[in-house]
mmCIF file of C-alpha atoms in Angstrom:
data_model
loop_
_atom_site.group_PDB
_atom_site.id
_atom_site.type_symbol
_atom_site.label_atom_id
_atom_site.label_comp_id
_atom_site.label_asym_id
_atom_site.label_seq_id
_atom_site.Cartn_x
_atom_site.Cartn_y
_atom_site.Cartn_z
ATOM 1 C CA UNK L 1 -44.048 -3.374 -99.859
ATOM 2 C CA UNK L 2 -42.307 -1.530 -97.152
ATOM 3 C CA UNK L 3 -44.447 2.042 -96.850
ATOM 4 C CA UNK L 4 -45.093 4.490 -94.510
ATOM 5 C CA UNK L 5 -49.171 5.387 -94.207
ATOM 6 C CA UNK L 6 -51.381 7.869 -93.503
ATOM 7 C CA UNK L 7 -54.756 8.286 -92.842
ATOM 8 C CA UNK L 8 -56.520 10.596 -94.085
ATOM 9 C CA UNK L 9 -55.901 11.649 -96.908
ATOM 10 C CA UNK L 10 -57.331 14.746 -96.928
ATOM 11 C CA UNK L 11 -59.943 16.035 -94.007
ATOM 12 C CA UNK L 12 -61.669 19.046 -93.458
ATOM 13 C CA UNK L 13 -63.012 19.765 -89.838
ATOM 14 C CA UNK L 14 -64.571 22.622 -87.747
ATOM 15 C CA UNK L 15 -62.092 24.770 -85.144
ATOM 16 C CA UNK L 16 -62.217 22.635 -81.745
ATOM 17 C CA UNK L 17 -63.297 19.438 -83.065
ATOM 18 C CA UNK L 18 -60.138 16.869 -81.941
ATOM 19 C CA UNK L 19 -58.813 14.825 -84.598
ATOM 20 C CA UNK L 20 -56.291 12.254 -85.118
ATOM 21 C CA UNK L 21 -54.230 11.556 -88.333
ATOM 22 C CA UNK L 22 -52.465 8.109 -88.192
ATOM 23 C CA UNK L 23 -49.131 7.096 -89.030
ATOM 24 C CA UNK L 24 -47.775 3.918 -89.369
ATOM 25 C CA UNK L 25 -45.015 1.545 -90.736
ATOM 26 C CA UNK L 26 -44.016 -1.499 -91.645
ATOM 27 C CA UNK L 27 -40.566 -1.249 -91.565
ATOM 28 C CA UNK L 28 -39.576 -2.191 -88.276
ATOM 29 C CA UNK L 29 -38.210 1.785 -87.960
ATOM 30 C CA UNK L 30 -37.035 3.129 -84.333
ATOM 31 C CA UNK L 31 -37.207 6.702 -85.497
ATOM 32 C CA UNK L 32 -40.467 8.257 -86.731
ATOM 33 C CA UNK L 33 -41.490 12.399 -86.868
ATOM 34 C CA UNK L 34 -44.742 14.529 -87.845
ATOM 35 C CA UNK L 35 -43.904 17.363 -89.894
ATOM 36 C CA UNK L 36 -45.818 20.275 -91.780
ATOM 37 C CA UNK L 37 -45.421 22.018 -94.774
ATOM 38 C CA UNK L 38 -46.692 25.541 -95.200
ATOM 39 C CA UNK L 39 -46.180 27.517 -98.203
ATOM 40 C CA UNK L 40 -42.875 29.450 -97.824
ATOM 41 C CA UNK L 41 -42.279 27.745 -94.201
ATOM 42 C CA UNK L 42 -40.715 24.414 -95.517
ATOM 43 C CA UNK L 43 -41.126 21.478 -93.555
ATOM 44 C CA UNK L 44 -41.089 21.755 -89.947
ATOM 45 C CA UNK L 45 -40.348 18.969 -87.389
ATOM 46 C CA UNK L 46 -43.864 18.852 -84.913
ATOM 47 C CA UNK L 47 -42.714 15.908 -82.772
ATOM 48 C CA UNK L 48 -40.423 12.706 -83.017
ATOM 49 C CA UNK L 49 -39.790 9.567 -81.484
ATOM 50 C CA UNK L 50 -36.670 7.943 -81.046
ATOM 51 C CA UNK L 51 -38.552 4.037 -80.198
ATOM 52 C CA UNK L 52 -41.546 2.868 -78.443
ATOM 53 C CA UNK L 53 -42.976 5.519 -75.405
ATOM 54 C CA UNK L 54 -40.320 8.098 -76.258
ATOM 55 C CA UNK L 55 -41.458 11.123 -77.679
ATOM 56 C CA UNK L 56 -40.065 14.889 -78.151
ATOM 57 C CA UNK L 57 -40.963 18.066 -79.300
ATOM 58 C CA UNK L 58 -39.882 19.116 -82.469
ATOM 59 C CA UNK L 59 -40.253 22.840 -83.381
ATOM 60 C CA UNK L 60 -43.378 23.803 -83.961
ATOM 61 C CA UNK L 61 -45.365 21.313 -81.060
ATOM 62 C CA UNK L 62 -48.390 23.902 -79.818
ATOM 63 C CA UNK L 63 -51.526 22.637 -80.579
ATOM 64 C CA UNK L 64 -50.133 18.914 -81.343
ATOM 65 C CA UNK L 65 -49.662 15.559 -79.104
ATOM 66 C CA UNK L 66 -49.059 12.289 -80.156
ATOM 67 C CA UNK L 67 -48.113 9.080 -78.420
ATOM 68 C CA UNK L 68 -45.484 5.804 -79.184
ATOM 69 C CA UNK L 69 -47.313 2.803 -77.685
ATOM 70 C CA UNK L 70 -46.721 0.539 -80.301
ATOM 71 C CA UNK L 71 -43.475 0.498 -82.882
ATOM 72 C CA UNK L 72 -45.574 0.808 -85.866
ATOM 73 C CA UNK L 73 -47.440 3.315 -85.095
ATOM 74 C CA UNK L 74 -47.099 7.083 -84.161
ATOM 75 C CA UNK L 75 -50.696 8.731 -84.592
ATOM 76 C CA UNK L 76 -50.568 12.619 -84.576
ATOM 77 C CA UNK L 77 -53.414 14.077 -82.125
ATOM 78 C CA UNK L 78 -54.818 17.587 -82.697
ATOM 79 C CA UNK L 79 -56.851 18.040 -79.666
ATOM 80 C CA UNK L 80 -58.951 21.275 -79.886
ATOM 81 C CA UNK L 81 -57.675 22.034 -83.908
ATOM 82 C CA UNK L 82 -57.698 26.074 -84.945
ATOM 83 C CA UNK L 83 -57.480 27.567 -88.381
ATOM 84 C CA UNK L 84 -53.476 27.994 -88.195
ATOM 85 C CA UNK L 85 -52.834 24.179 -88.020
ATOM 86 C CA UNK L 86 -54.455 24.086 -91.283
ATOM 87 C CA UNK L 87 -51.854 22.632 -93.287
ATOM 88 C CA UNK L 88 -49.965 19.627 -95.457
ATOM 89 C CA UNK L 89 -48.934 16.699 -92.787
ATOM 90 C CA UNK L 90 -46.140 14.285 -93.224
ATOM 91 C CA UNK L 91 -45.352 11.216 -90.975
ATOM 92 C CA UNK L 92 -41.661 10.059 -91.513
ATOM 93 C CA UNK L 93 -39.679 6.925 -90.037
ATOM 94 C CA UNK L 94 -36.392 6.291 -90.067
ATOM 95 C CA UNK L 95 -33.821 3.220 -89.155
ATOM 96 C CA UNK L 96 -32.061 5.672 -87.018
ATOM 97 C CA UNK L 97 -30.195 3.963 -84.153
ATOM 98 C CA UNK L 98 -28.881 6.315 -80.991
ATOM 99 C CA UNK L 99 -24.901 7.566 -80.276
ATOM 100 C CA UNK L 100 -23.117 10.332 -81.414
ATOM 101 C CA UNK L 101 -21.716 8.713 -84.927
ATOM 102 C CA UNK L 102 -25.348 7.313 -85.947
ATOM 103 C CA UNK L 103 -27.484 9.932 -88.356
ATOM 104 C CA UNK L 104 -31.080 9.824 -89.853
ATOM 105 C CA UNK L 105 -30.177 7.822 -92.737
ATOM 106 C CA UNK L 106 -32.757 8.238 -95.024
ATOM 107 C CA UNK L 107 -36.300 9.213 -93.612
ATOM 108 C CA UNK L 108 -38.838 8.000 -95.510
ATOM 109 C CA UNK L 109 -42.109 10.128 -95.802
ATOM 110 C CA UNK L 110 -45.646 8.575 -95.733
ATOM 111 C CA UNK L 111 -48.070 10.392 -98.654
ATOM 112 C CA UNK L 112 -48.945 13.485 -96.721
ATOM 113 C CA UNK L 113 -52.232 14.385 -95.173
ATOM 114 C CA UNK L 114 -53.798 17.982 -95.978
ATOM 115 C CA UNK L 115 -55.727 19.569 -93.464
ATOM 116 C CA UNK L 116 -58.263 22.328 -93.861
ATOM 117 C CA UNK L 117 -59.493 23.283 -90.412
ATOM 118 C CA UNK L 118 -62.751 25.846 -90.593
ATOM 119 C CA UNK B 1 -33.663 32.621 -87.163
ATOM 120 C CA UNK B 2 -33.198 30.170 -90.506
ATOM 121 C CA UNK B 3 -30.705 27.575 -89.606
ATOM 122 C CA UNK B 4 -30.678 25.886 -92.986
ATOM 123 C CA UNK B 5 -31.099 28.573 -95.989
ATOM 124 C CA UNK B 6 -31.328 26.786 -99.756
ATOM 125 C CA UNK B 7 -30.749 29.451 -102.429
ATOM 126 C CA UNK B 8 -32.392 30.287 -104.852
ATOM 127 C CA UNK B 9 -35.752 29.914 -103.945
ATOM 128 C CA UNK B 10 -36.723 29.127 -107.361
ATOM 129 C CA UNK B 11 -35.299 28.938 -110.758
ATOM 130 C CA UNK B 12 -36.380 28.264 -114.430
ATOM 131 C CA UNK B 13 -34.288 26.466 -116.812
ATOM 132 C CA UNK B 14 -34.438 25.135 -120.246
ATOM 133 C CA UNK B 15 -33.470 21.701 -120.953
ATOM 134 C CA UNK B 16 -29.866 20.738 -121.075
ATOM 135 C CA UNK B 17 -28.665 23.241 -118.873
ATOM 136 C CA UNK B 18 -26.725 22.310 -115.695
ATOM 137 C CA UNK B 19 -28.221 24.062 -112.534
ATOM 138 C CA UNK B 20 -26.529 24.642 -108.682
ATOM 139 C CA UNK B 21 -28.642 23.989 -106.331
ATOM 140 C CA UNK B 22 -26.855 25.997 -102.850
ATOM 141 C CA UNK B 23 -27.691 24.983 -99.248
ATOM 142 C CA UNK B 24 -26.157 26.858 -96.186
ATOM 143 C CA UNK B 25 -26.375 25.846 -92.495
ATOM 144 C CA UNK B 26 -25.311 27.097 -89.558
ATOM 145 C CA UNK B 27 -26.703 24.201 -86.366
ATOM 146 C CA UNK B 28 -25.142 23.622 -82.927
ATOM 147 C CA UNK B 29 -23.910 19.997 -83.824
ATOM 148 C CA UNK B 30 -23.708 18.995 -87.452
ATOM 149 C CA UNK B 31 -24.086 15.381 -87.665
ATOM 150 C CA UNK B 32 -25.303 15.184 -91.686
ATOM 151 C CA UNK B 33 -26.702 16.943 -94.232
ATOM 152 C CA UNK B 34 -29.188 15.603 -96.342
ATOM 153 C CA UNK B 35 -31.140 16.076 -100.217
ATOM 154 C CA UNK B 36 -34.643 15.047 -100.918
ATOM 155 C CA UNK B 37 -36.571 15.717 -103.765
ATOM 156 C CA UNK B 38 -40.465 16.758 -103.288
ATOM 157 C CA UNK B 39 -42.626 16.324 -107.053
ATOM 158 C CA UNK B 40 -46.314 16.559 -106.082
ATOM 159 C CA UNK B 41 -46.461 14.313 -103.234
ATOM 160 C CA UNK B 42 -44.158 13.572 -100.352
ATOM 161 C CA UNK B 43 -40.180 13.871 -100.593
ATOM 162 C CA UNK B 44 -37.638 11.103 -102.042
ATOM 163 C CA UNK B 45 -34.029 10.893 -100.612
ATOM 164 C CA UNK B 46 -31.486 12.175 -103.043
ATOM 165 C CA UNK B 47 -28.140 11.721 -100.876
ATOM 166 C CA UNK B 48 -26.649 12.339 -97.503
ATOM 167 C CA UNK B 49 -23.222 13.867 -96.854
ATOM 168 C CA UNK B 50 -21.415 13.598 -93.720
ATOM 169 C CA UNK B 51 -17.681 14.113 -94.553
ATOM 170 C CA UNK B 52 -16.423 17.387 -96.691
ATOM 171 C CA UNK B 53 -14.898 17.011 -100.020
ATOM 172 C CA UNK B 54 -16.597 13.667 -100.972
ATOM 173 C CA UNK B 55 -18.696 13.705 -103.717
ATOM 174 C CA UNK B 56 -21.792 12.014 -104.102
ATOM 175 C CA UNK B 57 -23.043 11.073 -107.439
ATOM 176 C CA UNK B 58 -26.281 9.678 -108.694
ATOM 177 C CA UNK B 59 -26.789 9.744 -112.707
ATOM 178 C CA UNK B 60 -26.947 13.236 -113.450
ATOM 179 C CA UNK B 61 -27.496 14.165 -109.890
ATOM 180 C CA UNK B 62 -24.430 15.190 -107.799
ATOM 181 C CA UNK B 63 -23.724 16.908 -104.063
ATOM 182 C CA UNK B 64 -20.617 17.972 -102.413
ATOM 183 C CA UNK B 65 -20.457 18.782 -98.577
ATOM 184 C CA UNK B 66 -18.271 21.858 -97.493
ATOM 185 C CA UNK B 67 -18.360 21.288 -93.335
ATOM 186 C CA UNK B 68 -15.624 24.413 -93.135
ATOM 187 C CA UNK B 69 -17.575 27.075 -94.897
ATOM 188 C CA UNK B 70 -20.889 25.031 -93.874
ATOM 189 C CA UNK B 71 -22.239 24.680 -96.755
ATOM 190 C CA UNK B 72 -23.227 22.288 -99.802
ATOM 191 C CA UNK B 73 -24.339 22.088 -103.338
ATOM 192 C CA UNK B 74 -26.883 19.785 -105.341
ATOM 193 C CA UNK B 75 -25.794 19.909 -108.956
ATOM 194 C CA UNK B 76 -27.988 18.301 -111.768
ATOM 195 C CA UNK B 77 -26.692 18.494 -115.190
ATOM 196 C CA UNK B 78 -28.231 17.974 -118.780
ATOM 197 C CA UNK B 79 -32.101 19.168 -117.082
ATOM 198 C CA UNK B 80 -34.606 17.089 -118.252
ATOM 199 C CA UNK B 81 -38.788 18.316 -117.493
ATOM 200 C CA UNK B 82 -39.089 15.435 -115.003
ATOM 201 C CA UNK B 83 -36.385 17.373 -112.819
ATOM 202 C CA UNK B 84 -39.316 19.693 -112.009
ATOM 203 C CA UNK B 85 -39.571 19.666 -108.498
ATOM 204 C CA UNK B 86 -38.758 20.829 -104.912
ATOM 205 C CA UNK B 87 -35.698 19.914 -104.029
ATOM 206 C CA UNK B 88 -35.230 20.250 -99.784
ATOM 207 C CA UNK B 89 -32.063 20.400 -97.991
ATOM 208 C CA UNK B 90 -31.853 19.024 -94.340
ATOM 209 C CA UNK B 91 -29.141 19.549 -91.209
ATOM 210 C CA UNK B 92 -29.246 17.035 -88.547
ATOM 211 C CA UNK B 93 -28.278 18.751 -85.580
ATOM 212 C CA UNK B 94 -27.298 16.447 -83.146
ATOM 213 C CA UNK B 95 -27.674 17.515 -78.915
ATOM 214 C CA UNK B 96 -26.589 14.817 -76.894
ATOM 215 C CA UNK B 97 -27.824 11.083 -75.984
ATOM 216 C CA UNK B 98 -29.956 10.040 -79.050
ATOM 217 C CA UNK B 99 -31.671 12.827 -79.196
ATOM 218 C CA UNK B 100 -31.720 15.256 -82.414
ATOM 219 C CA UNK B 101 -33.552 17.472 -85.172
ATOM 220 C CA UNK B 102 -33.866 17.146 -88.681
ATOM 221 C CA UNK B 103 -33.855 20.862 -89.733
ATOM 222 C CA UNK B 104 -35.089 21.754 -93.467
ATOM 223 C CA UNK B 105 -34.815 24.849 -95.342
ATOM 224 C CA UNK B 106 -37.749 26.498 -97.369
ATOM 225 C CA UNK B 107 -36.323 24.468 -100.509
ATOM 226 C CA UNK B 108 -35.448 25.360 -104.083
ATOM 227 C CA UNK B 109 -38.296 25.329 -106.831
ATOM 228 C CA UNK B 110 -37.178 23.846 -109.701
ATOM 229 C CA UNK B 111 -38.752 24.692 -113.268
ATOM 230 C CA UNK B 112 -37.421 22.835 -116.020
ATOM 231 C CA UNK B 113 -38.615 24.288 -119.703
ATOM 232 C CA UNK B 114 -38.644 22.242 -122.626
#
């Protein structure tokens, strides 16, 4: 079944302890993004990667890293996590290809992790 | 400043009724817009629009792109409960090479009464 995952599920932590949420797919995607959801914020874009060991910020990055070694995967690295970063976290991939006339297609969204950082 | 605004922000509606669903953008690059739908877990792709004037239609789902006024609408007729959801509007604003952003606005909240 092609899916997007995430793991956790749900995590709560302590402020400073680093944590990693992975992502990953089985679709064979180029394109895949982090994004959060806060109440009244929407979604906002964290970081994407266009293919394997490319990487940009989206636009909320502080706080985040993540890194594109392998297609599949594109875990989501919270290295010294504070209360604000608590928060609902979706992984996304995409069969977007590069050029001016290609487009996202549609993104499909892993099942969210939420995040409760004391 | 919001670069994508979706009005309303929420809305209750009885069954049957038809509901407009608006979404405004205003991005360096407009390369598509697109509608997802968010129920209690992570969003589902409705439709995306990249040329004005063209309908897109999906059973009693439809969206029209206005890429003049910069604008489009997400029109569901004859409500049923299970329409109860969030429904997101994205801009992909394209800036050069491959490189982009998917921009979402707060989304609509959707309330369908029976």
């Amino acid at each position: 079944e092609a899916q997007v995952t995430q793991n956790p599920r749900y995590l709560i932590t302590v402020t400073g302890k680093k944590l990693t949420v992975t992502c990953s797919q089985n679709m064979n995607h180029e394109y895949m993004s982090w994004y959060r959801q806060d109440p009244g914020l929407g979604l906002r874009q964290i970081y994407y990667s266009m293919n394997v060991e490319v990487t940009d910020k989206g636009d909320v990055p502080e706080g985040y890293k993540v890194s594109r070694k392998e297609k599949r995967n594109f875990p989501l690295i919270l290295e010294s996590p504070s209360p604000n970063q608590t928060s609902l976290y979706f992984c996304a991939s995409s069969p977007r290809t590069s050029g001016r006339e290609s487009s996202y297609n549609e993104q499909f969204f892993g099942p969210g992790t939420r995040l409760t950082v004391l | 400043e919001d670069k994508v605004v979706q009005s309303p922000l929420s809305l209750v509606v009885h069954e049957g009724d038809t509901v407009t669903l608006n979404c405004s953008y205003e991005v360096t690059n407009f390369r598509s817009l697109l509608w997802y739908k968010q129920e209690k877990k992570a969003p589902t792709f409705l439709f995306m629009l990249t040329s004005s004037g063209i309908e897109k239609k999906s059973g009693r789902l439809s969206s029209i792109l206005d890429k003049k006024e910069l604008f489009s609408i997400l029109n569901i007729t004859a409500t049923q409960t299970g329409d109860s959801a969030i429904y997101l509007c994205a801009v992909d604003d394209y800036y050069g090479g491959s490189q982009g952003n998917l921009i979402f606005g707060k989304g609509t909240k959707l309330s369908v009464k029976p």
